[in-house]
Amino acid sequence: MAEPHRLRLTRLDRVTSTQDEARILARSGSPGGTVVLAEEQTMGRGREGRAWVSPAGVGLWFTLVHRSGRPLGEWPAVTLAAALGLCRALEEDGLDPRVRWPNDVLLLDRKVAGILADTEGTAVLLGMGINVLQEEGDFPPELASRATSVAIACARGGLRPPDREVFLARVLDSLDATLGIFEREGTPALLGPVWERSALRSRRIALRLPSGEIVQGIAEGLGAVGQLLLRTAGGPRTIVSGTKTDVLPEIDKEGP
Ligand code: BTN
């Protein structure tokens, strides 16, 4: 029988953001493995200050306080551990998820989950928003063409939609396992499994850097601490942090 996970779950009804709640807990010394889950977030946050739509009853909105023993330079790979954990949980449901570097998980080319990693002292606040039970038409118009849910992907694949509680337990077990791998073995142990599931693998992409620069090239792999390795017209680039990542049409397979 699988070992029960070491994560401790606190359930809240309605919060601004589970990142705020987790930050308070982390500041007051809550141990690693503390998970704050809210039924609804009134001010759910995505990356770069974007809003994360978090209505009641349909998703899993939670933040895990992770206290890492790895060197600080490896902490960005906590996001990869989380993405891999979620992918493995989705695969147990018969789905075929992809990781869109750095922080999205996709089903059928649409975003099913986003990951937001903040830090608070010695803790990583690993926020995950997973669309689970939304139906077509439930997403606001601006997200409708880009977002999906586990239930929608299951319906497309002729699979039964998951029970949200069963799925939550599976996700937490899986996260516990992949964060454990990261802590014991370090980032290299994650790179192969994440790249195998990458939506960008060998694809021509355009990526916006935090500086605003747009970089185009072919995604060739992941660097030692999870950076994206790009082949661009100007030579190889190692991308540490990207924001909006688009896969471009395959106009030319040969050069960047
Ligand atoms: C993104 O894709 O931009 C990241 C989205 C992260 C959303 C989750 S939901 C739980 C946690 N609380 C938040 O306010 N944000 C994260």
CSV table of C-alpha atoms and ligand atoms in Angstrom, one decimal:
chain,number,residue,atom,x,y,z
A,1,MET,CA,0.0,0.0,0.0
A,2,ALA,CA,1.3,3.5,-0.8
A,3,GLU,CA,2.6,5.5,2.1
A,4,PRO,CA,0.1,8.2,3.2
A,5,HIS,CA,1.4,11.6,2.2
A,6,ARG,CA,3.1,13.9,4.7
A,7,LEU,CA,1.1,16.9,3.6
A,8,ARG,CA,-1.2,18.5,6.2
A,9,LEU,CA,-4.3,20.0,4.6
A,10,THR,CA,-6.2,23.0,6.0
A,11,ARG,CA,-9.5,23.8,4.3
A,12,LEU,CA,-10.9,27.3,4.2
A,13,ASP,CA,-14.1,28.4,2.7
A,14,ARG,CA,-13.6,31.8,1.1
A,15,VAL,CA,-10.3,33.7,1.0
A,16,THR,CA,-8.7,36.5,-1.0
A,17,SER,CA,-5.9,34.2,-2.1
A,18,THR,CA,-4.4,31.0,-0.6
A,19,GLN,CA,-1.0,32.6,-1.2
A,20,ASP,CA,-1.9,35.2,1.5
A,21,GLU,CA,-3.1,32.6,3.9
A,22,ALA,CA,0.0,30.4,3.3
A,23,ARG,CA,2.3,33.4,3.8
A,24,ILE,CA,0.8,34.1,7.2
A,25,LEU,CA,1.3,30.4,8.2
A,26,ALA,CA,4.9,30.3,6.8
A,27,ARG,CA,5.8,33.5,8.7
A,28,SER,CA,4.5,32.0,11.9
A,29,GLY,CA,6.7,28.9,11.4
A,30,SER,CA,4.3,26.4,10.0
A,31,PRO,CA,6.2,23.3,8.9
A,32,GLY,CA,6.9,22.3,5.3
A,33,GLY,CA,4.1,20.3,3.9
A,34,THR,CA,1.3,22.6,5.2
A,35,VAL,CA,-1.3,23.0,2.4
A,36,VAL,CA,-4.0,25.7,2.5
A,37,LEU,CA,-6.9,24.9,0.2
A,38,ALA,CA,-9.8,27.3,-0.4
A,39,GLU,CA,-13.2,26.5,-1.8
A,40,GLU,CA,-13.3,29.9,-3.4
A,41,GLN,CA,-10.8,32.8,-3.9
A,42,THR,CA,-12.0,36.3,-4.3
A,43,MET,CA,-8.7,37.7,-5.4
A,44,GLY,CA,-6.9,34.7,-6.8
A,45,ARG,CA,-3.6,35.7,-8.4
A,46,GLY,CA,-1.7,34.4,-11.4
A,47,ARG,CA,1.8,35.3,-12.5
A,48,GLU,CA,2.7,38.9,-13.2
A,49,GLY,CA,-0.2,40.2,-11.1
A,50,ARG,CA,-2.8,38.7,-13.4
A,51,ALA,CA,-6.1,37.6,-11.8
A,52,TRP,CA,-6.8,33.8,-11.4
A,53,VAL,CA,-10.5,33.1,-11.7
A,54,SER,CA,-11.3,30.8,-8.7
A,55,PRO,CA,-15.0,30.2,-8.3
A,56,ALA,CA,-16.5,27.8,-5.7
A,57,GLY,CA,-17.2,24.2,-6.4
A,58,VAL,CA,-15.3,23.6,-9.6
A,59,GLY,CA,-11.5,23.8,-9.1
A,60,LEU,CA,-8.7,23.1,-6.7
A,61,TRP,CA,-7.1,26.3,-5.4
A,62,PHE,CA,-4.4,25.6,-2.9
A,63,THR,CA,-0.9,26.7,-1.7
A,64,LEU,CA,1.7,24.3,-0.4
A,65,VAL,CA,4.3,25.6,2.0
A,66,HIS,CA,7.5,23.9,0.9
A,67,ARG,CA,10.7,24.2,3.0
A,68,SER,CA,13.5,23.1,0.7
A,69,GLY,CA,16.9,21.8,1.7
A,70,ARG,CA,18.2,22.3,-1.8
A,71,PRO,CA,20.5,25.3,-2.7
A,72,LEU,CA,18.6,28.5,-3.4
A,73,GLY,CA,19.7,28.4,-7.1
A,74,GLU,CA,17.6,25.2,-7.5
A,75,TRP,CA,14.4,26.6,-6.0
A,76,PRO,CA,12.9,27.6,-9.4
A,77,ALA,CA,12.7,23.8,-10.1
A,78,VAL,CA,10.1,23.5,-7.4
A,79,THR,CA,7.7,24.6,-10.1
A,80,LEU,CA,8.8,21.8,-12.4
A,81,ALA,CA,8.4,19.3,-9.5
A,82,ALA,CA,4.8,20.6,-9.1
A,83,ALA,CA,4.1,20.4,-12.8
A,84,LEU,CA,5.4,16.9,-13.0
A,85,GLY,CA,3.4,15.8,-9.9
A,86,LEU,CA,0.2,17.2,-11.5
A,87,CYS,CA,1.0,15.5,-14.8
A,88,ARG,CA,1.4,12.1,-13.1
A,89,ALA,CA,-1.9,12.5,-11.3
A,90,LEU,CA,-3.7,13.4,-14.5
A,91,GLU,CA,-2.1,10.4,-16.3
A,92,GLU,CA,-3.5,8.1,-13.6
A,93,ASP,CA,-6.9,9.4,-14.9
A,94,GLY,CA,-6.0,8.3,-18.4
A,95,LEU,CA,-5.2,11.8,-19.6
A,96,ASP,CA,-2.2,13.0,-21.6
A,97,PRO,CA,-1.0,16.3,-20.0
A,98,ARG,CA,1.8,18.6,-21.3
A,99,VAL,CA,4.0,21.1,-19.4
A,100,ARG,CA,4.3,24.5,-21.0
A,101,TRP,CA,7.4,25.9,-19.5
A,102,PRO,CA,7.7,27.5,-17.0
A,103,ASN,CA,4.5,27.1,-15.1
A,104,ASP,CA,1.5,25.8,-17.0
A,105,VAL,CA,-0.1,22.4,-17.4
A,106,LEU,CA,-2.1,21.8,-20.6
A,107,LEU,CA,-4.6,19.2,-21.7
A,108,LEU,CA,-5.5,19.1,-25.4
A,109,ASP,CA,-3.4,22.2,-25.9
A,110,ARG,CA,-5.4,24.3,-23.4
A,111,LYS,CA,-4.4,25.4,-20.0
A,112,VAL,CA,-5.8,23.2,-17.2
A,113,ALA,CA,-3.6,24.5,-14.4
A,114,GLY,CA,-1.2,27.2,-13.4
A,115,ILE,CA,1.5,27.3,-10.8
A,116,LEU,CA,2.7,30.3,-8.9
A,117,ALA,CA,5.8,30.1,-6.7
A,118,ASP,CA,6.4,32.9,-4.2
A,119,THR,CA,8.9,32.8,-1.4
A,120,GLU,CA,8.6,33.7,2.2
A,121,GLY,CA,11.8,33.5,4.1
A,122,THR,CA,13.0,29.9,3.9
A,123,ALA,CA,9.7,28.7,2.4
A,124,VAL,CA,8.5,28.4,-1.2
A,125,LEU,CA,4.8,29.1,-1.4
A,126,LEU,CA,3.7,26.8,-4.2
A,127,GLY,CA,0.3,27.9,-5.4
A,128,MET,CA,-1.6,25.7,-7.8
A,129,GLY,CA,-4.9,26.4,-9.5
A,130,ILE,CA,-6.4,23.4,-11.2
A,131,ASN,CA,-9.6,23.6,-13.3
A,132,VAL,CA,-11.4,20.4,-12.4
A,133,LEU,CA,-15.1,20.4,-13.0
A,134,GLN,CA,-15.8,23.4,-15.3
A,135,GLU,CA,-18.0,22.7,-18.3
A,136,GLU,CA,-17.6,24.2,-21.7
A,137,GLY,CA,-19.1,27.7,-21.4
A,138,ASP,CA,-18.2,28.1,-17.7
A,139,PHE,CA,-15.0,30.1,-18.5
A,140,PRO,CA,-15.2,33.9,-18.9
A,141,PRO,CA,-15.0,34.9,-22.6
A,142,GLU,CA,-11.4,36.1,-22.4
A,143,LEU,CA,-10.3,32.6,-21.3
A,144,ALA,CA,-12.8,30.5,-23.3
A,145,SER,CA,-10.4,29.7,-26.1
A,146,ARG,CA,-7.4,29.0,-24.0
A,147,ALA,CA,-8.6,27.2,-20.8
A,148,THR,CA,-10.0,23.8,-20.2
A,149,SER,CA,-10.8,21.6,-17.2
A,150,VAL,CA,-10.1,18.0,-16.3
A,151,ALA,CA,-13.8,17.2,-16.8
A,152,ILE,CA,-13.8,18.6,-20.3
A,153,ALA,CA,-10.7,16.7,-21.3
A,154,CYS,CA,-12.2,13.5,-19.8
A,155,ALA,CA,-15.4,14.0,-21.7
A,156,ARG,CA,-13.5,14.5,-25.0
A,157,GLY,CA,-11.6,11.3,-24.3
A,158,GLY,CA,-14.7,9.3,-23.4
A,159,LEU,CA,-13.5,9.0,-19.8
A,160,ARG,CA,-15.4,9.5,-16.6
A,161,PRO,CA,-14.8,12.9,-14.9
A,162,PRO,CA,-12.9,12.5,-11.6
A,163,ASP,CA,-14.4,13.0,-8.2
A,164,ARG,CA,-12.9,16.2,-7.0
A,165,GLU,CA,-11.9,14.8,-3.6
A,166,VAL,CA,-10.4,11.7,-5.0
A,167,PHE,CA,-8.5,13.8,-7.5
A,168,LEU,CA,-7.2,16.1,-4.7
A,169,ALA,CA,-5.9,13.2,-2.7
A,170,ARG,CA,-4.1,11.9,-5.8
A,171,VAL,CA,-2.6,15.3,-6.7
A,172,LEU,CA,-1.3,15.8,-3.1
A,173,ASP,CA,0.2,12.3,-3.1
A,174,SER,CA,1.8,12.9,-6.4
A,175,LEU,CA,3.2,16.3,-5.4
A,176,ASP,CA,4.6,14.8,-2.2
A,177,ALA,CA,6.4,12.2,-4.3
A,178,THR,CA,7.8,14.6,-6.9
A,179,LEU,CA,8.9,17.2,-4.3
A,180,GLY,CA,10.5,14.3,-2.4
A,181,ILE,CA,12.5,13.4,-5.6
A,182,PHE,CA,13.5,17.0,-5.9
A,183,GLU,CA,14.7,17.2,-2.3
A,184,ARG,CA,16.6,13.8,-2.4
A,185,GLU,CA,18.0,13.8,-5.9
A,186,GLY,CA,17.9,17.5,-7.0
A,187,THR,CA,16.8,19.1,-10.2
A,188,PRO,CA,18.5,16.6,-12.6
A,189,ALA,CA,16.1,13.9,-11.6
A,190,LEU,CA,13.2,16.0,-12.8
A,191,LEU,CA,14.5,17.3,-16.1
A,192,GLY,CA,14.0,14.1,-18.2
A,193,PRO,CA,10.4,13.4,-17.0
A,194,VAL,CA,9.4,17.1,-17.4
A,195,TRP,CA,11.0,17.4,-20.9
A,196,GLU,CA,9.2,14.2,-22.1
A,197,ARG,CA,6.0,15.9,-21.2
A,198,SER,CA,6.9,19.3,-22.6
A,199,ALA,CA,4.5,21.1,-24.9
A,200,LEU,CA,7.5,23.0,-26.3
A,201,ARG,CA,9.8,20.1,-27.2
A,202,SER,CA,11.5,20.9,-30.5
A,203,ARG,CA,8.9,23.4,-31.2
A,204,ARG,CA,9.4,26.9,-32.6
A,205,ILE,CA,8.3,29.3,-29.9
A,206,ALA,CA,8.1,33.0,-29.1
A,207,LEU,CA,8.7,33.9,-25.5
A,208,ARG,CA,8.3,37.2,-23.7
A,209,LEU,CA,11.1,37.8,-21.1
A,210,PRO,CA,10.4,39.7,-17.9
A,211,SER,CA,12.4,42.6,-19.6
A,212,GLY,CA,9.7,42.7,-22.3
A,213,GLU,CA,12.0,41.3,-24.9
A,214,ILE,CA,10.5,38.8,-27.3
A,215,VAL,CA,12.7,35.8,-28.1
A,216,GLN,CA,12.0,33.4,-30.9
A,217,GLY,CA,13.7,30.0,-31.4
A,218,ILE,CA,13.5,26.3,-31.2
A,219,ALA,CA,13.1,24.8,-27.7
A,220,GLU,CA,15.9,22.3,-27.3
A,221,GLY,CA,15.8,21.2,-23.7
A,222,LEU,CA,16.1,22.2,-20.1
A,223,GLY,CA,19.2,23.4,-18.3
A,224,ALA,CA,20.7,22.1,-15.1
A,225,VAL,CA,18.3,24.1,-12.9
A,226,GLY,CA,15.4,23.9,-15.2
A,227,GLN,CA,16.1,26.9,-17.5
A,228,LEU,CA,14.7,26.7,-21.1
A,229,LEU,CA,17.4,26.1,-23.7
A,230,LEU,CA,16.6,27.9,-27.0
A,231,ARG,CA,18.3,27.8,-30.3
A,232,THR,CA,17.8,31.3,-31.8
A,233,ALA,CA,18.9,32.9,-35.0
A,234,GLY,CA,21.6,34.6,-32.9
A,235,GLY,CA,22.8,31.4,-31.3
A,236,PRO,CA,21.9,29.4,-28.2
A,237,ARG,CA,20.1,31.2,-25.4
A,238,THR,CA,19.5,30.0,-21.8
A,239,ILE,CA,16.2,31.4,-20.6
A,240,VAL,CA,15.8,31.7,-16.8
A,241,SER,CA,12.4,33.2,-16.6
A,242,GLY,CA,9.8,33.7,-19.3
A,243,THR,CA,6.2,34.9,-19.2
A,244,LYS,CA,4.0,34.4,-22.2
A,245,THR,CA,5.0,31.4,-24.3
A,246,ASP,CA,3.5,30.8,-27.7
A,247,VAL,CA,4.1,27.9,-30.0
A,248,LEU,CA,4.5,29.3,-33.5
A,249,PRO,CA,3.3,27.6,-36.7
A,250,GLU,CA,5.9,25.2,-38.2
A,251,ILE,CA,7.0,27.3,-41.1
A,252,ASP,CA,10.6,26.0,-41.3
A,253,LYS,CA,11.9,23.0,-39.5
A,254,GLU,CA,15.5,23.7,-40.4
A,255,GLY,CA,16.6,26.9,-38.8
A,256,PRO,CA,15.4,29.1,-35.9
B,1,BTN,C1,-0.6,31.3,-13.4
B,1,BTN,O1,-0.9,30.5,-14.3
B,1,BTN,O2,-0.4,32.5,-13.7
B,1,BTN,C2,-0.5,30.8,-12.0
B,1,BTN,C3,-1.9,30.6,-11.4
B,1,BTN,C4,-1.8,30.2,-9.9
B,1,BTN,C5,-3.2,30.1,-9.3
B,1,BTN,C6,-3.2,29.6,-7.9
B,1,BTN,S1,-4.8,29.2,-7.2
B,1,BTN,C7,-4.1,28.9,-5.7
B,1,BTN,C8,-3.0,30.0,-5.5
B,1,BTN,N1,-3.6,31.2,-4.9
B,1,BTN,C9,-3.5,32.2,-5.8
B,1,BTN,O3,-4.0,33.3,-5.6
B,1,BTN,N2,-2.9,31.8,-6.9
B,1,BTN,C10,-2.5,30.4,-6.8
